[in-house]
mmCIF file of C-alpha atoms in Angstrom:
data_model
loop_
_atom_site.group_PDB
_atom_site.id
_atom_site.type_symbol
_atom_site.label_atom_id
_atom_site.label_comp_id
_atom_site.label_asym_id
_atom_site.label_seq_id
_atom_site.Cartn_x
_atom_site.Cartn_y
_atom_site.Cartn_z
ATOM 1 C CA MET A 1 0.002 0.019 0.016
ATOM 2 C CA ARG A 2 2.740 2.440 0.927
ATOM 3 C CA VAL A 3 4.819 1.631 -2.141
ATOM 4 C CA TRP A 4 1.695 2.377 -4.260
ATOM 5 C CA LEU A 5 1.364 5.750 -2.524
ATOM 6 C CA LEU A 6 4.981 6.559 -3.326
ATOM 7 C CA ALA A 7 4.579 5.600 -6.986
ATOM 8 C CA LEU A 8 1.487 7.901 -7.193
ATOM 9 C CA MET A 9 3.509 10.754 -5.692
ATOM 10 C CA LEU A 10 6.211 10.239 -8.239
ATOM 11 C CA VAL A 11 3.803 10.283 -11.186
ATOM 12 C CA ALA A 12 2.071 13.393 -9.863
ATOM 13 C CA CYS A 13 4.927 15.385 -8.572
ATOM 14 C CA VAL A 14 7.969 14.935 -10.760
ATOM 15 C CA PRO A 15 7.755 17.279 -13.748
ATOM 16 C CA GLU A 16 9.765 17.389 -16.925
ATOM 17 C CA PRO A 17 9.248 21.105 -17.773
ATOM 18 C CA SER A 18 11.924 23.758 -17.886
ATOM 19 C CA ASP A 19 12.744 26.257 -15.132
ATOM 20 C CA PRO A 20 13.180 30.008 -15.620
ATOM 21 C CA VAL A 21 16.776 31.269 -15.346
ATOM 22 C CA SER A 22 16.610 34.931 -16.356
ATOM 23 C CA PHE A 23 14.235 37.484 -17.863
ATOM 24 C CA GLY A 24 14.469 41.061 -19.022
ATOM 25 C CA GLN A 25 13.780 43.676 -21.705
ATOM 26 C CA LEU A 26 15.789 44.982 -24.636
ATOM 27 C CA CYS A 27 15.279 48.243 -26.535
ATOM 28 C CA SER A 28 16.429 49.531 -29.932
ATOM 29 C CA PRO A 29 17.641 52.217 -30.036
ATOM 30 C CA PRO A 30 19.167 51.683 -26.556
ATOM 31 C CA SER A 31 18.783 54.095 -23.639
ATOM 32 C CA ASP A 32 20.136 54.540 -20.142
ATOM 33 C CA GLU A 33 17.255 52.512 -18.730
ATOM 34 C CA CYS A 34 17.056 49.836 -21.406
ATOM 35 C CA ARG A 35 20.008 48.339 -23.334
ATOM 36 C CA ASN A 36 19.806 46.658 -26.707
ATOM 37 C CA ASP A 37 21.853 43.608 -25.558
ATOM 38 C CA ALA A 38 22.114 41.370 -22.531
ATOM 39 C CA VAL A 39 24.477 38.635 -21.348
ATOM 40 C CA ILE A 40 22.692 35.790 -19.590
ATOM 41 C CA TYR A 41 24.383 33.295 -17.265
ATOM 42 C CA ARG A 42 23.018 29.867 -16.338
ATOM 43 C CA ASP A 43 24.542 27.967 -13.402
ATOM 44 C CA SER A 44 22.571 24.730 -13.600
ATOM 45 C CA VAL A 45 23.208 21.834 -15.986
ATOM 46 C CA GLY A 46 20.715 22.050 -18.839
ATOM 47 C CA ARG A 47 19.833 23.166 -22.344
ATOM 48 C CA ASN A 48 18.837 26.685 -23.192
ATOM 49 C CA GLN A 49 15.361 27.755 -24.345
ATOM 50 C CA LEU A 50 14.368 31.397 -24.985
ATOM 51 C CA ASP A 51 10.856 32.700 -25.308
ATOM 52 C CA PHE A 52 10.519 36.294 -26.438
ATOM 53 C CA THR A 53 8.086 38.879 -27.776
ATOM 54 C CA VAL A 54 9.099 41.811 -29.977
ATOM 55 C CA SER A 55 6.970 44.954 -30.290
ATOM 56 C CA ASN A 56 7.072 47.864 -32.747
ATOM 57 C CA VAL A 57 6.738 50.940 -30.547
ATOM 58 C CA GLY A 58 7.508 53.411 -33.315
ATOM 59 C CA ASP A 59 5.316 55.201 -35.913
ATOM 60 C CA ASN A 60 6.498 53.279 -39.000
ATOM 61 C CA THR A 61 6.903 49.703 -40.144
ATOM 62 C CA ALA A 62 9.867 48.106 -38.308
ATOM 63 C CA PHE A 63 12.346 45.569 -39.626
ATOM 64 C CA VAL A 64 13.714 43.986 -36.408
ATOM 65 C CA SER A 65 16.536 41.497 -35.858
ATOM 66 C CA LEU A 66 17.152 39.506 -32.679
ATOM 67 C CA GLN A 67 20.342 37.446 -32.484
ATOM 68 C CA ALA A 68 22.047 35.105 -29.977
ATOM 69 C CA PHE A 69 25.812 34.853 -29.598
ATOM 70 C CA ARG A 70 28.497 33.132 -27.501
ATOM 71 C CA PRO A 71 30.136 36.247 -26.023
ATOM 72 C CA GLY A 72 33.898 36.546 -26.585
ATOM 73 C CA GLU A 73 34.057 33.416 -28.819
ATOM 74 C CA SER A 74 32.555 34.302 -32.164
ATOM 75 C CA ASP A 75 30.806 37.145 -33.990
ATOM 76 C CA VAL A 76 28.676 34.584 -35.876
ATOM 77 C CA PRO A 77 25.233 34.311 -34.265
ATOM 78 C CA ILE A 78 23.990 30.966 -33.034
ATOM 79 C CA VAL A 79 20.462 31.817 -34.153
ATOM 80 C CA THR A 80 18.776 34.861 -35.699
ATOM 81 C CA SER A 81 15.132 35.914 -35.964
ATOM 82 C CA GLU A 82 14.148 38.683 -38.422
ATOM 83 C CA LEU A 83 10.684 40.174 -38.127
ATOM 84 C CA GLU A 84 8.668 42.756 -40.077
ATOM 85 C CA LEU A 85 6.220 44.465 -37.772
ATOM 86 C CA SER A 86 3.599 47.121 -38.547
ATOM 87 C CA GLN A 87 2.946 50.000 -36.170
ATOM 88 C CA GLY A 88 1.881 48.701 -32.721
ATOM 89 C CA GLU A 89 2.306 45.021 -33.728
ATOM 90 C CA THR A 90 3.785 42.408 -31.366
ATOM 91 C CA ALA A 91 5.074 38.981 -32.352
ATOM 92 C CA GLY A 92 6.369 36.152 -30.257
ATOM 93 C CA GLN A 93 8.812 33.265 -30.949
ATOM 94 C CA ARG A 94 10.704 30.503 -29.166
ATOM 95 C CA TRP A 95 14.327 29.513 -29.730
ATOM 96 C CA THR A 96 14.431 25.794 -28.900
ATOM 97 C CA PRO A 97 17.163 23.801 -27.045
ATOM 98 C CA GLN A 98 18.094 22.325 -30.434
ATOM 99 C CA GLU A 99 18.967 25.849 -31.656
ATOM 100 C CA LEU A 100 20.558 27.289 -28.506
ATOM 101 C CA GLY A 101 22.335 24.227 -27.180
ATOM 102 C CA VAL A 102 23.928 24.152 -23.730
ATOM 103 C CA PHE A 103 26.138 27.237 -23.994
ATOM 104 C CA SER A 104 26.545 29.582 -21.034
ATOM 105 C CA PRO A 105 26.784 32.520 -21.023
ATOM 106 C CA LEU A 106 24.619 33.674 -23.894
ATOM 107 C CA GLN A 107 24.397 37.137 -25.391
ATOM 108 C CA ILE A 108 21.240 38.316 -27.082
ATOM 109 C CA GLN A 109 21.050 41.533 -29.129
ATOM 110 C CA LEU A 110 18.154 43.540 -30.573
ATOM 111 C CA ASP A 111 18.633 45.695 -33.660
ATOM 112 C CA CYS A 112 16.088 47.943 -35.397
ATOM 113 C CA ALA A 113 17.701 50.273 -37.910
ATOM 114 C CA GLY A 114 15.783 53.541 -38.203
ATOM 115 C CA CYS A 115 12.927 52.292 -36.075
ATOM 116 C CA GLU A 116 11.911 51.710 -32.422
ATOM 117 C CA ALA A 117 11.391 48.239 -30.955
ATOM 118 C CA GLN A 118 11.211 46.510 -27.608
ATOM 119 C CA ALA A 119 11.755 42.831 -26.741
ATOM 120 C CA ASP A 120 10.750 40.948 -23.633
ATOM 121 C CA PHE A 121 12.503 37.628 -23.012
ATOM 122 C CA VAL A 122 12.643 34.733 -20.600
ATOM 123 C CA LEU A 123 15.474 32.181 -20.649
ATOM 124 C CA THR A 124 14.603 28.772 -19.317
ATOM 125 C CA SER A 125 16.800 25.783 -18.679
ATOM 126 C CA VAL A 126 15.617 22.326 -19.808
ATOM 127 C CA PRO A 127 17.164 19.983 -17.204
ATOM 128 C CA LEU A 128 19.753 17.419 -18.090
ATOM 129 C CA GLU A 129 21.697 14.938 -15.946
ATOM 130 C CA CYS A 130 24.937 15.920 -17.696
ATOM 131 C CA ILE A 131 26.521 17.997 -20.429
ATOM 132 C CA SER A 132 30.050 16.592 -20.311
ATOM 133 C CA ASP A 133 31.812 13.649 -18.716
ATOM 134 C CA ASP A 134 32.845 15.862 -15.809
ATOM 135 C CA ASP A 135 29.198 15.997 -14.663
ATOM 136 C CA CYS A 136 29.114 12.202 -14.160
ATOM 137 C CA GLY A 137 30.757 10.488 -11.214
ATOM 138 C CA SER A 138 32.514 7.182 -10.694
ATOM 139 C CA GLY A 139 34.143 7.175 -14.117
ATOM 140 C CA TRP A 140 30.900 7.172 -16.052
ATOM 141 C CA PHE A 141 30.371 9.065 -19.310
ATOM 142 C CA CYS A 142 27.871 11.592 -20.663
ATOM 143 C CA ASP A 143 25.979 9.920 -23.517
ATOM 144 C CA THR A 144 26.355 11.948 -26.681
ATOM 145 C CA ASN A 145 23.828 9.824 -28.587
ATOM 146 C CA SER A 146 21.137 10.533 -25.981
ATOM 147 C CA PRO A 147 22.292 13.885 -24.483
ATOM 148 C CA GLY A 148 21.867 14.414 -20.846
ATOM 149 C CA ARG A 149 22.239 10.802 -19.585
ATOM 150 C CA CYS A 150 25.164 9.429 -17.542
ATOM 151 C CA VAL A 151 26.105 5.938 -18.660
ATOM 152 C CA GLU A 152 28.729 3.337 -17.801
ATOM 153 C CA CYS A 153 29.575 2.875 -21.494
ATOM 154 C CA ARG A 154 28.763 4.155 -24.939
ATOM 155 C CA SER A 155 30.565 1.459 -26.930
ATOM 156 C CA ASP A 156 32.249 -1.913 -26.384
ATOM 157 C CA SER A 157 35.619 -0.209 -26.173
ATOM 158 C CA GLU A 158 34.629 1.339 -22.820
ATOM 159 C CA CYS A 159 33.952 -2.038 -21.232
ATOM 160 C CA SER A 160 36.306 -4.821 -20.131
ATOM 161 C CA LEU A 161 37.597 -7.131 -22.856
ATOM 162 C CA ASP A 162 35.165 -9.873 -21.898
ATOM 163 C CA GLN A 163 32.146 -7.561 -21.715
ATOM 164 C CA ARG A 164 29.774 -5.927 -24.173
ATOM 165 C CA CYS A 165 28.076 -2.541 -23.935
ATOM 166 C CA ASP A 166 24.278 -2.534 -23.894
ATOM 167 C CA ILE A 167 23.781 0.738 -25.746
ATOM 168 C CA ALA A 168 20.107 1.045 -24.756
ATOM 169 C CA ARG A 169 20.886 0.831 -21.014
ATOM 170 C CA GLY A 170 24.385 2.301 -21.160
ATOM 171 C CA ARG A 171 25.705 -0.554 -19.038
ATOM 172 C CA CYS A 172 28.465 -3.134 -19.494
ATOM 173 C CA ASP A 173 26.955 -6.623 -19.536
ATOM 174 C CA PRO A 174 28.784 -9.536 -17.868
ATOM 175 C CA PRO A 175 30.397 -12.222 -20.101
ATOM 176 C CA ASP A 176 28.048 -14.702 -21.754
ATOM 177 C CA GLY A 177 27.012 -17.466 -19.410
ATOM 178 C CA GLU A 178 27.881 -15.433 -16.331
ATOM 179 C CA GLY A 179 25.809 -13.230 -14.120
ATOM 180 C CA THR A 180 25.456 -11.867 -10.685
ATOM 181 C CA CYS A 181 23.367 -13.141 -7.861
ATOM 182 C CA GLN A 182 22.106 -11.031 -5.101
ATOM 183 C CA HIS A 183 19.429 -11.208 -2.474
ATOM 184 C CA ALA A 184 16.286 -9.219 -3.099
ATOM 185 C CA GLY A 185 16.625 -5.757 -1.606
ATOM 186 C CA GLY A 186 12.954 -5.571 -0.943
ATOM 187 C CA ILE A 187 11.183 -2.384 -0.051
ATOM 188 C CA PRO A 188 14.222 -0.689 1.657
ATOM 189 C CA LEU A 189 16.155 -0.877 -1.605
ATOM 190 C CA VAL A 190 13.236 0.529 -3.559
ATOM 191 C CA LEU A 191 12.858 3.325 -1.127
ATOM 192 C CA THR A 192 16.589 4.118 -1.228
ATOM 193 C CA LEU A 193 16.602 4.298 -4.998
ATOM 194 C CA MET A 194 13.500 6.511 -4.998
ATOM 195 C CA LEU A 195 15.151 8.726 -2.439
ATOM 196 C CA ILE A 196 18.360 9.371 -4.341
ATOM 197 C CA TRP A 197 16.750 9.546 -7.804
ATOM 198 C CA PRO A 198 15.484 13.170 -7.524
ATOM 199 C CA PHE A 199 18.916 14.355 -6.364
ATOM 200 C CA LEU A 200 20.509 12.690 -9.389
ATOM 201 C CA ARG A 201 18.030 14.498 -11.557
ATOM 202 C CA ARG A 202 19.037 17.821 -9.861
ATOM 203 C CA ARG A 203 15.425 18.846 -9.576
ATOM 204 C CA ARG A 204 14.075 21.186 -6.905
ATOM 205 C CA PRO A 205 11.171 18.822 -6.034
ATOM 206 C CA ALA A 206 13.753 16.427 -4.551
ATOM 207 C CA LEU A 207 13.190 17.806 -1.066
ATOM 208 C CA VAL A 208 9.451 17.247 -1.320
ATOM 209 C CA LEU A 209 9.788 13.664 -2.577
ATOM 210 C CA SER A 210 12.379 12.823 0.069
ATOM 211 C CA CYS A 211 10.027 14.117 2.735
ATOM 212 C CA ALA A 212 7.306 11.954 1.242
ATOM 213 C CA LEU A 213 9.449 8.887 1.748
ATOM 214 C CA VAL A 214 10.177 9.796 5.360
ATOM 215 C CA LEU A 215 6.509 10.331 6.043
ATOM 216 C CA THR A 216 5.504 6.971 4.612
ATOM 217 C CA LEU A 217 8.139 4.835 6.373
ATOM 218 C CA PRO A 218 6.564 2.488 8.908
ATOM 219 C CA THR A 219 7.209 3.398 12.524
ATOM 220 C CA SER A 220 6.883 1.426 15.691
ATOM 221 C CA SER A 221 7.392 2.157 19.352
ATOM 222 C CA ASP A 222 6.706 0.694 22.698
ATOM 223 C CA ALA A 223 3.559 1.201 24.789
ATOM 224 C CA ALA A 224 2.232 4.701 25.578
ATOM 225 C CA ALA A 225 3.396 6.110 22.244
ATOM 226 C CA PRO A 226 1.212 8.515 20.258
ATOM 227 C CA VAL A 227 -1.133 7.029 17.658
ATOM 228 C CA ALA A 228 0.118 7.500 14.067
ATOM 229 C CA SER A 229 -2.103 7.798 10.990
ATOM 230 C CA LEU A 230 -1.265 8.096 7.285
ATOM 231 C CA GLY A 231 -3.535 9.889 4.792
ATOM 232 C CA ILE A 232 -3.627 10.743 1.092
ATOM 233 C CA GLY A 233 -5.935 13.307 -0.442
ATOM 234 C CA VAL A 234 -6.786 15.367 -3.507
ATOM 235 C CA GLY A 235 -8.564 18.664 -3.940
ATOM 236 C CA PRO A 236 -8.831 22.034 -5.737
ATOM 237 C CA GLN A 237 -6.814 25.127 -4.982
ATOM 238 C CA ILE A 238 -7.023 28.721 -6.206
ATOM 239 C CA MET A 239 -4.575 31.669 -6.080
ATOM 240 C CA THR A 240 -5.636 35.114 -4.992
ATOM 241 C CA GLY A 241 -4.003 38.545 -5.289
ATOM 242 C CA GLU A 242 -1.981 39.550 -8.272
ATOM 243 C CA LEU A 243 -1.730 36.022 -9.579
ATOM 244 C CA GLY A 244 -5.415 35.220 -9.271
ATOM 245 C CA ASP A 245 -6.359 36.683 -12.722
ATOM 246 C CA LEU A 246 -3.564 34.776 -14.421
ATOM 247 C CA THR A 247 -4.257 31.286 -13.111
ATOM 248 C CA GLN A 248 -7.111 28.833 -13.308
ATOM 249 C CA MET A 249 -8.200 26.632 -10.471
ATOM 250 C CA GLY A 250 -5.560 23.975 -9.846
ATOM 251 C CA TRP A 251 -5.730 20.439 -8.548
ATOM 252 C CA GLY A 252 -3.356 18.949 -6.039
ATOM 253 C CA LEU A 253 -2.301 15.727 -4.353
ATOM 254 C CA GLY A 254 -0.997 15.513 -0.758
ATOM 255 C CA VAL A 255 0.302 12.922 1.663
ATOM 256 C CA SER A 256 0.216 13.524 5.404
ATOM 257 C CA GLN A 257 1.095 11.804 8.620
ATOM 258 C CA GLU A 258 -0.173 12.650 12.085
ATOM 259 C CA LEU A 259 1.018 11.681 15.573
ATOM 260 C CA ARG A 260 -1.634 12.340 18.203
ATOM 261 C CA TRP A 261 -2.367 11.704 21.843
ATOM 262 C CA ARG A 262 -5.978 12.218 22.774
ATOM 263 C CA TYR A 263 -6.964 15.701 21.635
ATOM 264 C CA ALA A 264 -3.566 17.087 20.572
ATOM 265 C CA GLY A 265 -0.939 16.137 18.058
ATOM 266 C CA MET A 266 1.471 17.032 15.247
ATOM 267 C CA ARG A 267 1.084 16.801 11.496
ATOM 268 C CA THR A 268 3.530 16.814 8.618
ATOM 269 C CA ALA A 269 2.521 16.848 4.947
ATOM 270 C CA VAL A 270 3.976 17.080 1.460
ATOM 271 C CA GLY A 271 2.200 17.575 -1.817
ATOM 272 C CA ALA A 272 1.979 19.268 -5.216
ATOM 273 C CA THR A 273 -0.594 21.329 -7.158
ATOM 274 C CA TYR A 274 -0.729 22.073 -10.849
ATOM 275 C CA PHE A 275 -2.222 25.330 -12.259
ATOM 276 C CA LEU A 276 -2.945 26.305 -15.823
ATOM 277 C CA THR A 277 -1.969 29.906 -16.550
ATOM 278 C CA ASN A 278 -3.138 32.418 -19.149
ATOM 279 C CA GLN A 279 -0.378 34.983 -19.215
ATOM 280 C CA ASN A 280 0.495 36.815 -22.473
ATOM 281 C CA ALA A 281 4.158 37.554 -21.623
ATOM 282 C CA PRO A 282 6.939 35.005 -22.124
ATOM 283 C CA PRO A 283 7.456 32.155 -21.441
ATOM 284 C CA PHE A 284 4.776 30.699 -23.669
ATOM 285 C CA SER A 285 4.167 27.531 -21.665
ATOM 286 C CA LYS A 286 0.846 27.544 -19.824
ATOM 287 C CA GLY A 287 1.493 25.722 -16.568
ATOM 288 C CA LEU A 288 2.791 26.240 -13.053
ATOM 289 C CA GLN A 289 3.476 23.537 -10.511
ATOM 290 C CA SER A 290 3.804 24.223 -6.792
ATOM 291 C CA TYR A 291 5.194 21.984 -4.066
ATOM 292 C CA PHE A 292 4.785 22.250 -0.317
ATOM 293 C CA PHE A 293 6.204 20.852 2.880
ATOM 294 C CA GLN A 294 4.241 21.542 6.075
ATOM 295 C CA ILE A 295 4.669 20.745 9.767
ATOM 296 C CA GLY A 296 2.708 22.030 12.753
ATOM 297 C CA PRO A 297 0.495 21.280 15.801
ATOM 298 C CA ARG A 298 -3.101 20.073 15.731
ATOM 299 C CA ALA A 299 -5.996 20.281 18.141
ATOM 300 C CA PHE A 300 -8.926 17.878 17.776
ATOM 301 C CA ILE A 301 -12.417 18.841 18.967
ATOM 302 C CA PRO A 302 -14.985 16.012 19.111
ATOM 303 C CA VAL A 303 -18.500 17.043 18.069
ATOM 304 C CA GLY A 304 -20.900 14.157 18.190
ATOM 305 C CA PRO A 305 -19.928 11.487 15.643
ATOM 306 C CA VAL A 306 -17.368 13.729 13.955
ATOM 307 C CA GLU A 307 -14.211 15.553 14.873
ATOM 308 C CA ILE A 308 -13.032 19.041 13.980
ATOM 309 C CA PRO A 309 -9.257 19.600 13.597
ATOM 310 C CA ILE A 310 -7.706 23.022 13.946
ATOM 311 C CA GLY A 311 -4.053 23.708 13.068
ATOM 312 C CA VAL A 312 -1.437 26.256 12.036
ATOM 313 C CA ASP A 313 1.605 24.932 10.152
ATOM 314 C CA TYR A 314 4.915 26.247 8.953
ATOM 315 C CA SER A 315 4.714 25.828 5.172
ATOM 316 C CA ARG A 316 7.571 25.872 2.642
ATOM 317 C CA LEU A 317 6.468 26.530 -0.944
ATOM 318 C CA GLY A 318 8.453 25.640 -4.041
ATOM 319 C CA LEU A 319 7.697 26.507 -7.659
ATOM 320 C CA ALA A 320 8.639 24.557 -10.765
ATOM 321 C CA SER A 321 8.013 25.393 -14.394
ATOM 322 C CA ASN A 322 7.062 28.890 -13.230
ATOM 323 C CA THR A 323 5.464 30.562 -16.241
ATOM 324 C CA LEU A 324 4.611 33.667 -14.123
ATOM 325 C CA VAL A 325 8.300 34.458 -13.522
ATOM 326 C CA GLN A 326 7.885 38.040 -14.749
ATOM 327 C CA ILE A 327 5.560 38.648 -11.787
ATOM 328 C CA THR A 328 7.061 36.408 -9.102
ATOM 329 C CA GLY A 329 10.729 36.836 -10.082
ATOM 330 C CA ILE A 330 13.302 34.087 -10.360
ATOM 331 C CA GLU A 331 12.953 33.094 -6.710
ATOM 332 C CA SER A 332 11.476 29.596 -6.435
ATOM 333 C CA GLY A 333 11.137 29.040 -2.668
ATOM 334 C CA TYR A 334 8.962 30.876 -0.118
ATOM 335 C CA ASN A 335 8.204 30.596 3.602
ATOM 336 C CA GLY A 336 4.701 31.004 4.996
ATOM 337 C CA LEU A 337 1.825 29.577 7.026
ATOM 338 C CA ASN A 338 -0.891 27.025 6.433
ATOM 339 C CA VAL A 339 -4.041 27.740 8.495
ATOM 340 C CA THR A 340 -6.522 24.871 8.327
ATOM 341 C CA THR A 341 -9.674 23.409 9.734
ATOM 342 C CA GLY A 342 -12.110 20.737 8.643
ATOM 343 C CA VAL A 343 -14.238 17.791 9.677
ATOM 344 C CA ARG A 344 -13.514 14.069 10.087
ATOM 345 C CA PHE A 345 -15.572 10.911 10.316
ATOM 346 C CA ARG A 346 -14.017 7.570 11.374
ATOM 347 C CA TRP A 347 -15.258 4.195 10.324
ATOM 348 C CA SER A 348 -13.369 1.116 11.474
ATOM 349 C CA GLY A 349 -9.731 1.575 10.449
ATOM 350 C CA LEU A 350 -10.495 4.346 7.887
ATOM 351 C CA GLU A 351 -11.069 8.045 8.429
ATOM 352 C CA VAL A 352 -12.627 10.416 5.869
ATOM 353 C CA ARG A 353 -11.228 13.931 6.152
ATOM 354 C CA GLY A 354 -12.373 17.159 4.595
ATOM 355 C CA ASP A 355 -10.076 20.121 5.085
ATOM 356 C CA LEU A 356 -10.059 23.844 4.213
ATOM 357 C CA GLU A 357 -6.691 25.606 3.912
ATOM 358 C CA TRP A 358 -5.451 29.174 3.667
ATOM 359 C CA GLN A 359 -1.741 29.703 2.824
ATOM 360 C CA PRO A 360 -0.063 33.138 2.846
ATOM 361 C CA TYR A 361 3.644 33.371 1.993
ATOM 362 C CA LEU A 362 6.229 36.096 2.588
ATOM 363 C CA ASN A 363 7.156 38.134 -0.519
ATOM 364 C CA PHE A 364 4.867 36.082 -2.761
ATOM 365 C CA PRO A 365 2.408 38.098 -4.834
ATOM 366 C CA GLY A 366 -0.608 35.883 -3.979
ATOM 367 C CA GLN A 367 -2.194 33.524 -1.473
ATOM 368 C CA PHE A 368 -3.506 29.968 -1.803
ATOM 369 C CA ILE A 369 -7.004 28.905 -0.757
ATOM 370 C CA GLY A 370 -7.881 25.226 -1.119
ATOM 371 C CA ALA A 371 -9.996 22.235 -0.040
ATOM 372 C CA ARG A 372 -8.852 18.670 0.250
ATOM 373 C CA LEU A 373 -10.697 15.322 0.606
ATOM 374 C CA SER A 374 -8.533 12.610 2.150
ATOM 375 C CA ILE A 375 -8.699 8.991 3.209
ATOM 376 C CA ALA A 376 -6.507 8.033 6.168
ATOM 377 C CA LEU A 377 -5.470 4.757 7.708
ATOM 378 C CA VAL A 378 -6.032 4.992 11.474
ATOM 379 C CA PRO A 379 -5.216 2.250 14.002
ATOM 380 C CA ARG A 380 -8.291 1.025 15.870
#
């Protein structure tokens, strides 16, 4: 049961989308407040992707050129976009990772001869495990046939003389007729692999998934210990404030564990919510995924056949694939509170939980309001 919960968390919470690295505006002709070029640095391992819009802010038809270079290495642009824009017209484009590659830093330059133009851009990084062999440990190699994957071998020459390279897996197979024998690792091995996998991926959700593993590990103690319960739930969530008009209602998944003694206890929870966005500015993707980790006290008030929980948690918010980066900024982590109440009904070893949540965060231009319906396993 708990392995199934972990698999469900992995499916719901590990995204493949790109993360914003930098954003800004270019102007031609340049001014003191707005340059016509920018040099962009990317610290993480990944491939570059640039979304941009170009606007004709002059009185005549504009012939605009936007180019990307490797600064200090060549005057030949990596990629060029040339646009013809009528007065007041705006056009948007995306330079893909296949065009921009993995170079860092990048220089982009806007030119509009005899006209006035502005460009808004967002550089995102499509995550990779590696770019070069130096990114892989233990003598492994970065696969050039399938970029971004660390492998033990890419050809037979990188294996021992009596071994062959399995190109699909990137592993050296043992000699024919031989193999290895090992005892089944069981659930602890599975959990260990799932724990280290997000870190190998170098993704920010790693912290959330790791906490999910900790929360779902079985615990035991001697007599007089608090009663532990494990729950999983889904529910809608909306954003308010400046982000409210740019996001649709999202849906989230959460896993929680409670330790309680009579009418008081503690709760920890992890989860993720996905929102569709409708912004016009770059980037052009239409999705935002948020992650949270929460911990805090609980009070339980019995009312007839049901119970009302009340709690205030510390909440850590993380953003991935943030398409609203021009409003929130590059920052991807925020601290705040989760104020919650709800109602519960217990039947045998199961408990049905309905919760309402309000989550304000420091320096975040919005708040979260949500509801969650959960099923929990509760010892009798």
